[in-house]
Coordinates of C-alpha atoms and ligand atoms in Angstrom, one line a residue:
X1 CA -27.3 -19.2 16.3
X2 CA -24.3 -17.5 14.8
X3 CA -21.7 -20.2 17.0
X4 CA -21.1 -22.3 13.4
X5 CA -17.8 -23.3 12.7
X6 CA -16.1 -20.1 10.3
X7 CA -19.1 -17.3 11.3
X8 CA -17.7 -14.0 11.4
X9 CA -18.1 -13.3 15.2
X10 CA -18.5 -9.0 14.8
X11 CA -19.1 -9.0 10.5
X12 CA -22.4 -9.4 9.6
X13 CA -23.9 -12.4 7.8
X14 CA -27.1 -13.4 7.1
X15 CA -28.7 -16.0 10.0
X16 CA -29.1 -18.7 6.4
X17 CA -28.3 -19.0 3.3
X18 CA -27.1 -16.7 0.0
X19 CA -25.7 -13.2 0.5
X20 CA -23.3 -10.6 -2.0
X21 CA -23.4 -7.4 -2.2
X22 CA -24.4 -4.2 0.2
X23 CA -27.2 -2.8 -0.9
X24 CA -29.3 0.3 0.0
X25 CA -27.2 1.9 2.8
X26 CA -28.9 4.2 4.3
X27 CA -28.6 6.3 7.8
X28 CA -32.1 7.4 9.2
X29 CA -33.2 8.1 13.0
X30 CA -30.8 6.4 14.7
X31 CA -30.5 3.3 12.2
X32 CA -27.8 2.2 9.7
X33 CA -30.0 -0.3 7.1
X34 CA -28.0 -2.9 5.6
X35 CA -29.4 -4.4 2.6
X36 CA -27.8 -6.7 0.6
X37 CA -28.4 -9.2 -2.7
X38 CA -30.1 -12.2 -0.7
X39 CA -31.2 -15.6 -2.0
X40 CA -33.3 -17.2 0.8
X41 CA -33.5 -20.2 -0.5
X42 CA -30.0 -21.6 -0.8
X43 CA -26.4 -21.1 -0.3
X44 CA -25.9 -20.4 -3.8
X45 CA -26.4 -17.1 -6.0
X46 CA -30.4 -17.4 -7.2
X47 CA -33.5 -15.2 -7.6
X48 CA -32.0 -12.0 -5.9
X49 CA -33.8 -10.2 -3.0
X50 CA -33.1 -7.4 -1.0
X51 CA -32.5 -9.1 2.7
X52 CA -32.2 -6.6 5.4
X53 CA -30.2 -5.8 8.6
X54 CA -30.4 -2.5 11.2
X55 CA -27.7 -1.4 13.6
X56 CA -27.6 1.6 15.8
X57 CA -23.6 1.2 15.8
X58 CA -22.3 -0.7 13.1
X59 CA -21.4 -3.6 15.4
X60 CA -24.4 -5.2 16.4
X61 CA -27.1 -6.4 13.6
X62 CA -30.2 -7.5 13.9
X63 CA -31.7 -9.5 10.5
X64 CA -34.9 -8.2 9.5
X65 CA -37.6 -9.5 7.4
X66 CA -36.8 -9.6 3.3
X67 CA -37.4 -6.2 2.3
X68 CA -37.7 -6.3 -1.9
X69 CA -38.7 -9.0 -3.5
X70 CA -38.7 -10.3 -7.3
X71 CA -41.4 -9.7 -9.5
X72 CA -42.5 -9.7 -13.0
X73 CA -40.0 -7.3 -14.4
X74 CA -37.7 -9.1 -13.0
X75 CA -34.8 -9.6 -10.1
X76 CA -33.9 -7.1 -7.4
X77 CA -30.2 -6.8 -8.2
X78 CA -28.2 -4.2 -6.6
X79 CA -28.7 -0.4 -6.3
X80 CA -28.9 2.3 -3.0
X81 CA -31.3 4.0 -0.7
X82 CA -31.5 7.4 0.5
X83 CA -34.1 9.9 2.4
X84 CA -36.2 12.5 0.3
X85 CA -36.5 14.8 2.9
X86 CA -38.3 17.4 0.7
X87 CA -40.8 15.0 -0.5
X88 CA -39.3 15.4 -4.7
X89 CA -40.8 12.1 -5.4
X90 CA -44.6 12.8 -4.3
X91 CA -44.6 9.3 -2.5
X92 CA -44.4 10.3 0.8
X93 CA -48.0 9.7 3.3
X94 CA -46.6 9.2 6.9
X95 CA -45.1 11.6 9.6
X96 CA -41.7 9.9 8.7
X97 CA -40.0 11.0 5.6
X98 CA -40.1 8.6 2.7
X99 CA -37.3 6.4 2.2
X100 CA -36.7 5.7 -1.3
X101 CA -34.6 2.8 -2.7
X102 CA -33.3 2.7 -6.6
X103 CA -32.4 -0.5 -7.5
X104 CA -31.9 -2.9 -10.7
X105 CA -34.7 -4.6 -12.3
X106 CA -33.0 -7.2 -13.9
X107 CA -35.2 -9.4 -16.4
X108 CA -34.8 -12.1 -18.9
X109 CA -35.3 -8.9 -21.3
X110 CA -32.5 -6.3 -20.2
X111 CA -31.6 -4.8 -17.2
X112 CA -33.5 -1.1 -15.9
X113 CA -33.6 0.6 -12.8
X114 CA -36.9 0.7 -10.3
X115 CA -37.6 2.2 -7.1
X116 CA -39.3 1.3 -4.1
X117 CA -40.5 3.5 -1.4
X118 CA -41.1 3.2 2.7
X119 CA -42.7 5.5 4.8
X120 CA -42.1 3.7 8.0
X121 CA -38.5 3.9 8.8
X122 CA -37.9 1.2 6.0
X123 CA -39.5 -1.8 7.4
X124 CA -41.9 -2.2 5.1
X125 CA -41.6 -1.6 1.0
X126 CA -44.0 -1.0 -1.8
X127 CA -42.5 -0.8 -5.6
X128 CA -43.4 2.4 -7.1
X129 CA -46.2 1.6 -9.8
X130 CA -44.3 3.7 -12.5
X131 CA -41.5 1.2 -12.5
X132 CA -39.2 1.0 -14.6
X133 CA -38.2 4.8 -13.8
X134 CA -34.9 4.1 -16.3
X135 CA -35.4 2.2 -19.2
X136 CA -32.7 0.1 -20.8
X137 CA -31.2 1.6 -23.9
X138 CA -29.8 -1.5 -25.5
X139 CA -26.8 -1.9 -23.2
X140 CA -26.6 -5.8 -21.4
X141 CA -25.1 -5.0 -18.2
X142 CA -26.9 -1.5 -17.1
X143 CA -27.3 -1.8 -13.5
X144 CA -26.3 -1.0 -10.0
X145 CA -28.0 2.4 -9.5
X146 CA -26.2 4.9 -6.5
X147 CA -28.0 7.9 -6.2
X148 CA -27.3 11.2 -3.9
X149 CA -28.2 14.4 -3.6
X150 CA -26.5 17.1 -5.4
X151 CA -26.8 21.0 -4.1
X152 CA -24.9 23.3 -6.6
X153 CA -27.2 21.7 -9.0
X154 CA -30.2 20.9 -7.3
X155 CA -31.1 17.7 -8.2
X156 CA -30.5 13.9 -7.6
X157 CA -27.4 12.3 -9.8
X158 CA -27.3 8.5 -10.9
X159 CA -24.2 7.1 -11.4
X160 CA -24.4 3.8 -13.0
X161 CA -22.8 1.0 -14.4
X162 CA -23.5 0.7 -18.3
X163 CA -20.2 -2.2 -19.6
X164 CA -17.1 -1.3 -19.1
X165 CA -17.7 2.1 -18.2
X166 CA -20.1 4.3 -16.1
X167 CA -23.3 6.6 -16.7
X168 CA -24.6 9.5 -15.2
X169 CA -28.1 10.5 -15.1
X170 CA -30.0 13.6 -13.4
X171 CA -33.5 14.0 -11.7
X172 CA -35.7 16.4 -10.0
X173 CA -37.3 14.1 -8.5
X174 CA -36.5 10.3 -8.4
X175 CA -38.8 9.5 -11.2
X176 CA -37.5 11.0 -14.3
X177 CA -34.2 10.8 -15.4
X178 CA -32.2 12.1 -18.2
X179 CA -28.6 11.1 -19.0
X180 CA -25.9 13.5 -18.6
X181 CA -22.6 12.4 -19.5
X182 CA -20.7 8.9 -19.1
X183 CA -16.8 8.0 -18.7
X184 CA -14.0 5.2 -18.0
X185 CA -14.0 4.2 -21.6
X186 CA -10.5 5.0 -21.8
X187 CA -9.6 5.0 -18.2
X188 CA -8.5 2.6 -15.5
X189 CA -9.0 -1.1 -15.5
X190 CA -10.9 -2.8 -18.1
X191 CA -10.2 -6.8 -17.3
X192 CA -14.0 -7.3 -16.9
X193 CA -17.1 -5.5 -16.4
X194 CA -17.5 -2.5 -14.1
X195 CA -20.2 -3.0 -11.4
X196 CA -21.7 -1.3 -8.1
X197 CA -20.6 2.6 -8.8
X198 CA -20.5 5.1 -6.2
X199 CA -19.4 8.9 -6.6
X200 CA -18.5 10.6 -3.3
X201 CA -17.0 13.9 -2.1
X202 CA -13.9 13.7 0.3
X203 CA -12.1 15.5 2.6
X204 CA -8.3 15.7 2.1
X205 CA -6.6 15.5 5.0
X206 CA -5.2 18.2 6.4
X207 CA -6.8 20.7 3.9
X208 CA -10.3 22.3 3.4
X209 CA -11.0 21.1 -0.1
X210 CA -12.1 18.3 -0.9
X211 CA -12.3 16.3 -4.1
X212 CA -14.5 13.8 -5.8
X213 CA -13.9 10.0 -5.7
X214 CA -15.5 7.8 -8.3
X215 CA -15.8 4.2 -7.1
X216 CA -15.7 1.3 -9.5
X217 CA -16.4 -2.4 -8.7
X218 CA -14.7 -4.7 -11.7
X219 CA -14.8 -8.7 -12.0
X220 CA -12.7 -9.8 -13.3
X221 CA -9.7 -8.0 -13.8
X222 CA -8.7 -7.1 -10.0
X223 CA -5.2 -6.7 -9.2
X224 CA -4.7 -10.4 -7.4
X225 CA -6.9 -11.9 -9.8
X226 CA -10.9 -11.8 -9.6
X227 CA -13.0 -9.2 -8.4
X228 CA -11.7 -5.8 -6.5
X229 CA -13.0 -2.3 -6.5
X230 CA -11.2 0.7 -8.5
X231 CA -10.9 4.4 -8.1
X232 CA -10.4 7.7 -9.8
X233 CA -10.1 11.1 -8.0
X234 CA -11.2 14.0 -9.8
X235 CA -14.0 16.9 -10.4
X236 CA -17.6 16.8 -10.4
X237 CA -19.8 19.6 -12.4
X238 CA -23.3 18.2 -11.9
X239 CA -23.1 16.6 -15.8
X240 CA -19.6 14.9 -15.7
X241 CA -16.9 13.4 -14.1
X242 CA -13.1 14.7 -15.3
X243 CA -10.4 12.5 -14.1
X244 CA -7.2 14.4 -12.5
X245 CA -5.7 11.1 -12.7
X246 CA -3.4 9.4 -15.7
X247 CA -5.7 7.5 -17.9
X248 CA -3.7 4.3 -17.9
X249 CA -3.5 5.1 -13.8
X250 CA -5.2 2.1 -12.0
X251 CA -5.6 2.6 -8.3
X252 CA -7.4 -0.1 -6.1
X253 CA -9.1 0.4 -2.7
X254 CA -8.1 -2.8 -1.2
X255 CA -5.3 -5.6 -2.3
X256 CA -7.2 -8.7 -1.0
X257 CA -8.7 -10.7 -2.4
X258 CA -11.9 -10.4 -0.9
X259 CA -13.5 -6.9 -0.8
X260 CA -15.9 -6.4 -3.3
X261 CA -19.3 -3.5 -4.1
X262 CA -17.8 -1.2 -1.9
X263 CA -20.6 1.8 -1.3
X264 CA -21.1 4.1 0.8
X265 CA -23.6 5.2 4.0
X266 CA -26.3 7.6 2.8
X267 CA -27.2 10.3 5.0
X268 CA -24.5 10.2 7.5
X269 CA -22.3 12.6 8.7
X270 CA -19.2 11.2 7.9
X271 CA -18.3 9.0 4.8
X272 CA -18.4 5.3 5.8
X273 CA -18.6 2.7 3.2
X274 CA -18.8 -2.0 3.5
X275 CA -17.8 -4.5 0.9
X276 CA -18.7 -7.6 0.2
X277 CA -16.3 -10.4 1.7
X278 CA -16.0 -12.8 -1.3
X279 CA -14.8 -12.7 -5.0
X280 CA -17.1 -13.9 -7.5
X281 CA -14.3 -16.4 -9.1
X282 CA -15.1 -19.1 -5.5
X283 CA -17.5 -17.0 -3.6
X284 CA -20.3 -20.1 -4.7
X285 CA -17.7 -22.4 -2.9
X286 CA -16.5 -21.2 0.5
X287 CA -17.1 -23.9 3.4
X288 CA -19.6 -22.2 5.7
X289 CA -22.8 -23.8 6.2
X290 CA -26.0 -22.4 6.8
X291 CA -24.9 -19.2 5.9
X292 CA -22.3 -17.8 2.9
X293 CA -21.9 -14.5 2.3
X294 CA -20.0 -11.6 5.1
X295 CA -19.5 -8.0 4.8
X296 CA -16.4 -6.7 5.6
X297 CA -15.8 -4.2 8.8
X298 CA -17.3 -0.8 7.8
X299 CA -14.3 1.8 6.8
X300 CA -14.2 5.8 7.3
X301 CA -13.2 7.3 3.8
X302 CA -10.5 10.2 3.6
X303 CA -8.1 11.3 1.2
X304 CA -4.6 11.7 2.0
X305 CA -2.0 12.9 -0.5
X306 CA 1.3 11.0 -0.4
X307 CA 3.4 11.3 -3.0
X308 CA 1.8 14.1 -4.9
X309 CA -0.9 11.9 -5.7
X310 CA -4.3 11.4 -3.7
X311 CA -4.7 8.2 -2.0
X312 CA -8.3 6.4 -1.2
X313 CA -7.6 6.2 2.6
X314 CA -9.4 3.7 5.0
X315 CA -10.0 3.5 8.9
X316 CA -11.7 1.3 10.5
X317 CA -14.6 2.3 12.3
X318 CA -14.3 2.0 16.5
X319 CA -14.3 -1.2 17.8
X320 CA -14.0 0.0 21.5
X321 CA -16.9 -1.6 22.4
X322 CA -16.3 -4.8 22.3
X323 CA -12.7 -4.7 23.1
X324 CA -12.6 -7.5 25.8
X325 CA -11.2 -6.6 29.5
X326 CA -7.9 -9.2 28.7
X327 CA -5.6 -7.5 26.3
X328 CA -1.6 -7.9 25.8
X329 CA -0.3 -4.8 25.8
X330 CA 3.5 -3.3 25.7
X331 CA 5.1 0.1 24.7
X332 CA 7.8 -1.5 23.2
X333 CA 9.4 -5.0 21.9
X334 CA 12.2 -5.7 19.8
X335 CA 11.9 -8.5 18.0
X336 CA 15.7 -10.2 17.3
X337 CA 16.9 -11.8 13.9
X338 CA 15.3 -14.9 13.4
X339 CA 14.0 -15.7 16.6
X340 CA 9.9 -16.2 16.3
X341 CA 8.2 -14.6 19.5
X342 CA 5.1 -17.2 19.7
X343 CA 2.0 -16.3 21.6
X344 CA -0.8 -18.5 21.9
X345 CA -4.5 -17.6 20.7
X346 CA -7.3 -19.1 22.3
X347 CA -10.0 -17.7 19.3
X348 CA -9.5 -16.2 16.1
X349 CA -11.1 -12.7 17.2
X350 CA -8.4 -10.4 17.4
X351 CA -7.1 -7.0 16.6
X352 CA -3.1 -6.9 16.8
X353 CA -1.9 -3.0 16.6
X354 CA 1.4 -2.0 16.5
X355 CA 4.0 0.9 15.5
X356 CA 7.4 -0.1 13.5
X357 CA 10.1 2.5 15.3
X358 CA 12.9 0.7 13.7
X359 CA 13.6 -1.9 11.3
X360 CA 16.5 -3.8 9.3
X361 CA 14.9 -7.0 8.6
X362 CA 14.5 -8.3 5.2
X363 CA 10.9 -9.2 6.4
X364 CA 8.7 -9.0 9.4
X365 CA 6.5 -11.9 9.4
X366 CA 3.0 -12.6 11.1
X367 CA 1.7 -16.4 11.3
X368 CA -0.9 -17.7 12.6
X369 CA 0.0 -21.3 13.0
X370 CA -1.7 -24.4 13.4
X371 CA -0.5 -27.8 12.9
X372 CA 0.1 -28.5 8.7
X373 CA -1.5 -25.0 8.5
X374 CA -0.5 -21.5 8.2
X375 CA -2.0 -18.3 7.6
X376 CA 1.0 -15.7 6.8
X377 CA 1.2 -12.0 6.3
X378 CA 4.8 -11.0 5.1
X379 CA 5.7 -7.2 5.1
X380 CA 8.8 -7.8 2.9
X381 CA 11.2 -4.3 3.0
X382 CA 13.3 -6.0 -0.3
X383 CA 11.0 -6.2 -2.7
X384 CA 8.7 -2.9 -0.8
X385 CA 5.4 -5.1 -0.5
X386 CA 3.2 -7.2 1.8
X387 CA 1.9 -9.8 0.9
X388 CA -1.0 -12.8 2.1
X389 CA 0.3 -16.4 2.4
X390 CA -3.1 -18.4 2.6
X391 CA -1.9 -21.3 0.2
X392 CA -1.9 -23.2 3.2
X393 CA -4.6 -21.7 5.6
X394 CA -6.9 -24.7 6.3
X395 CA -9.5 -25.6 3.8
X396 CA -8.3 -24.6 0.4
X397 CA -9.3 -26.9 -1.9
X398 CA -12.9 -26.4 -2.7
X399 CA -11.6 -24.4 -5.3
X400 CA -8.8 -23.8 -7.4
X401 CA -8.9 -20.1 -7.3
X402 CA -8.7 -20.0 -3.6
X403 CA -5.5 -20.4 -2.6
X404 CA -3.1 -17.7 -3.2
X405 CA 0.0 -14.8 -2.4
X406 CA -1.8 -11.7 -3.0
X407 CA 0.5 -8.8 -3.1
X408 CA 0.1 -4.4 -1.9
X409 CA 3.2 -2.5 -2.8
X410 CA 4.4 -0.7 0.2
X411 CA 7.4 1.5 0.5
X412 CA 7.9 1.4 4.1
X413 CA 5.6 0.1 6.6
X414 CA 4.9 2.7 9.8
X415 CA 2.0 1.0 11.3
X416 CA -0.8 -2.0 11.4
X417 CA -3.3 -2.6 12.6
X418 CA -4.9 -6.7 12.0
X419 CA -8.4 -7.6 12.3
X420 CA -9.1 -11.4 12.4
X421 CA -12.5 -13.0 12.9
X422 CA -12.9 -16.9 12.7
X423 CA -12.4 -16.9 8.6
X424 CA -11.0 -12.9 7.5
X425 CA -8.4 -11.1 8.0
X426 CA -7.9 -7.6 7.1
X427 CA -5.2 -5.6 7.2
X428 CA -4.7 -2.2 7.7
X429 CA -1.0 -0.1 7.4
X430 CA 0.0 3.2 7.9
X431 CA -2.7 4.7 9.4
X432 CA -5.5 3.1 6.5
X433 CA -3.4 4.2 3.6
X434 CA -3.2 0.2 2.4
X435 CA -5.6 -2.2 2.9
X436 CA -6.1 -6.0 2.2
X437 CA -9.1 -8.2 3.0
X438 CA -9.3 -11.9 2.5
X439 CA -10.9 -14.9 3.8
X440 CA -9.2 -18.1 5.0
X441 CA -11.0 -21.6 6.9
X442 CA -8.3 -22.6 9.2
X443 CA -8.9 -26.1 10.9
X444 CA -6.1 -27.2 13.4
X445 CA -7.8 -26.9 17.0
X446 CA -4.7 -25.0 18.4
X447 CA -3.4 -22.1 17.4
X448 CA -0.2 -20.0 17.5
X449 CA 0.5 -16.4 16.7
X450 CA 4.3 -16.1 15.6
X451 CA 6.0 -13.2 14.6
X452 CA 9.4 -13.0 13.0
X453 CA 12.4 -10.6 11.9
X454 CA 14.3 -12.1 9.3
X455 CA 18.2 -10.9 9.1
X456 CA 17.4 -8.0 11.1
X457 CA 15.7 -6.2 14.4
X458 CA 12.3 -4.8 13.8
X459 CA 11.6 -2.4 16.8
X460 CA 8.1 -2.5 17.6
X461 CA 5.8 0.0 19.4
X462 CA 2.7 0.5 21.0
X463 CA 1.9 -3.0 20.6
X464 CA -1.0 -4.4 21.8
X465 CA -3.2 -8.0 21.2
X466 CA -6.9 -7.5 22.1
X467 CA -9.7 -9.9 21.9
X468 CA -13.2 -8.7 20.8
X469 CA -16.3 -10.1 21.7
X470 CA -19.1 -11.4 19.6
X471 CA -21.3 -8.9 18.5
X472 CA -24.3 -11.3 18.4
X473 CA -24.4 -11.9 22.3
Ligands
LIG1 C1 -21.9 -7.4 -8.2 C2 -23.2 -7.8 -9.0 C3 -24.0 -6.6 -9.4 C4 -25.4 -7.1 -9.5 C5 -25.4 -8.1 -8.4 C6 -26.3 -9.4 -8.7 O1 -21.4 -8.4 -7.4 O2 -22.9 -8.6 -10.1 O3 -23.5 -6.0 -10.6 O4 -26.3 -6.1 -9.4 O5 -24.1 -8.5 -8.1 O6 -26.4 -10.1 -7.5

């Protein structure tokens, strides 16, 4: 189990078949669920249930039993989970607290929103007999309910995604709600739908306050071409969300190509979100066999201001523990013009950190080579942007969408940090200000890490190459 060929080796995927978006996270005793849009029955998108994972750390997973399953009003598509401590919803009859997930009901009829409700540390689920609890009010695509307590107002807020824009609704108690205001109509990207929602309070760095984030899945219409998640920084009232942000503005969370439904942890003490690792224009197609479908490493949210302007900022939860003993390690390196240092990699389950102290190259290249293959990351200092070379990664073909240069603007690039597991990489720089995800299904049995300056030094500290261990042993 979990040794096939391409199986993320510390992201979770489903033991078999279908998987897409998070779903339901929630943090309660101990345990972070994972839920996520499921089919068990193939490895393509069908009938959607609500599979299920725990972890104490974020690392390890153990699958659980289905949680939701379909019914007559319809499919369990996405939505979230939190804990109603003070009982609002009247459904709770154990010692534990009642765990209530909101989800879409999504029917041959129209799409509404549902709950569900556990009272034994979510492992087992009955649908609330009320259901739908949000009706459909002649919009098509009205789904993806995230749901969170708000105190100034004392009550629970909906934010959901109604078209191209988003919805938010109020309740006292889970089971009525009543719309309070929408927006995006005139703001941010518009290539596609807007999906998966998620409105979040932030810490800037550095500073007490703190501002709203308002988190927008779109397919298509992502900056590289597909799906990608959006946001907008602003003010929340308790009724509406007010932009502090240019309308035409678009800022993205993450320039691969591959993280998509971004949401965020209920319940915990910090602000820690997972994507989906796919995009819906070849996600049907990847190579990976019994399973397709991975979440990306979870992510710490902040906001940083650079430039004037606050920035989405993402860090990588710790991975200390499963760090493995052998590591390269050196203060500091200085790569000359043109001359590739090459170290060979014996599995494709790596971090590589380092610091940039100096740099005159035109570009600072990071291969991993194979033979007729390459997967390339290219932090080019000419035209300020790194980019993601997978046009000739391994196994490309199986669709023509797939292979690609995705490009993140970057001014100057400070530090990195480069997470690779058997078929991702993602990349973080200066200190999770940028990030890009994508997958790749390299094939050559022997592998070689170059990296490159090109017409210049790059100075290089703090470096270190670290193995990490399976998570599943
Ligand atoms: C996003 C999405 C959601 C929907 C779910 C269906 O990837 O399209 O909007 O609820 O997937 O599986």
């Amino acid at each position: 189990m979990y040794e096939e060929k391409f199986r993320p080796q510390y992201h979770f995927s489903p033991k078999k078949n279908w998987m897409n978006d998070p779903n339901g996270l929630l943090f309660y005793k101990g345990e972070y669920h994972l839920f996520y849009q499921y089919h068990p029955y193939s490895k393509v998108w069908g009938p959607m249930h609500w599979g299920h994972a725990i972890s104490k750390d974020l690392i390890h997973w153990e699958e659980l039993p289905i949680a939701i399953y379909p019914d007559e009003l319809g499919q369990i598509f996405s939505g979230s989970a939190v804990v109603d401590r003070e009982n609002t919803s009247g459904l709770k009859n154990s010692d534990e607290d009642v765990l209530i997930a909101i989800f879409t009901h999504h029917g041959e009829d129209n799409e509404k929103q549902s709950i569900a409700y556990s009272n034994d540390k979510g492992r087992t689920w009955a649908k609330y007999k009320g259901n739908p609890v949000l009706k459909n009010p002649g919009i098509k695509d009205f789904r993806d309910p995230k749901v969170f307590w708000h105190n100034p107002s004392q009550k629970w807020i909906m934010t959901l995604a109604a078209g191209d824009c988003v919805h938010f609704y109020g309740s006292p108690n889970l089971l009525d709600w009543s719309f309070l205001s929408s927006f995006g109509k005139e703001y941010g990207a518009h290539g596609g739908v807007w999906e998966c929602p998620d409105l979040i309070e932030l810490e800037i760095e550095g500073e007490k306050a703190k501002k709203w984030v308002l988190i927008v899945s779109i397919n298509p219409g992502g900056p590289n071409g597909g799906s990608a998640v959006q946001y907008f920084t602003g003010d929340f009232d308790g009724i509406a969300f007010a932009a502090d942000t240019e309308k035409e503005r678009m800022q993205w969370a993450d320039h691969g190509r591959d993280f998509y439904a971004a949401v965020t942890w209920s319940n915990t003490q910090e602000p820690i979100w997972i994507g989906w690792m796919s995009n819906w224009q070849y996600a049907k197609q990847v190579p990976t066999d019994p399973f397709r479908g991975a979440m990306s490493i979870p992510r710490k949210l902040t906001l940083r201001k650079e430039e004037g302007e606050l920035k989405l900022i993402q860090l990588p939860i710790d991975f200390a523990s499963i760090v493995a003993s052998e590591a390269i390690t050196m203060e500091s390196f200085t790569l000359q013009p043109d001359k590739p240092e090459k170290i060979e990699i014996n599995n494709l389950q790596m971090l590589f950190q380092g610091k940039v102290k100096g740099n005159t190259a035109s570009a600072f290249t990071w291969t991993i080579r194979g033979e007729n293959e390459y997967l390339q990351i290219i932090f080019d200092g000419v035209n300020k942007e790194v980019r993601i070379d997978r046009t000739q990664s391994g196994l490309t073909t199986f669709s023509e969408q797939f292979p690609s240069v995705s490009k993140m603007p970057l001014k100057e690039l400070e530090e990195f940090s480069i997470f690779i597991d058997q078929s991702s990489v993602e990349l973080f720089v200066n200190q999770g200000s940028g990030v890009m995800t994508e997958l790749f299904f390299p094939t050559a049995k022997k592998m070689v890490l170059e990296i490159e300056a090109i017409d210049g030094i790059v100075d290089l500290g703090d470096i270190s190459l670290k193995n990490l261990q399976s998570s599943w042993k």
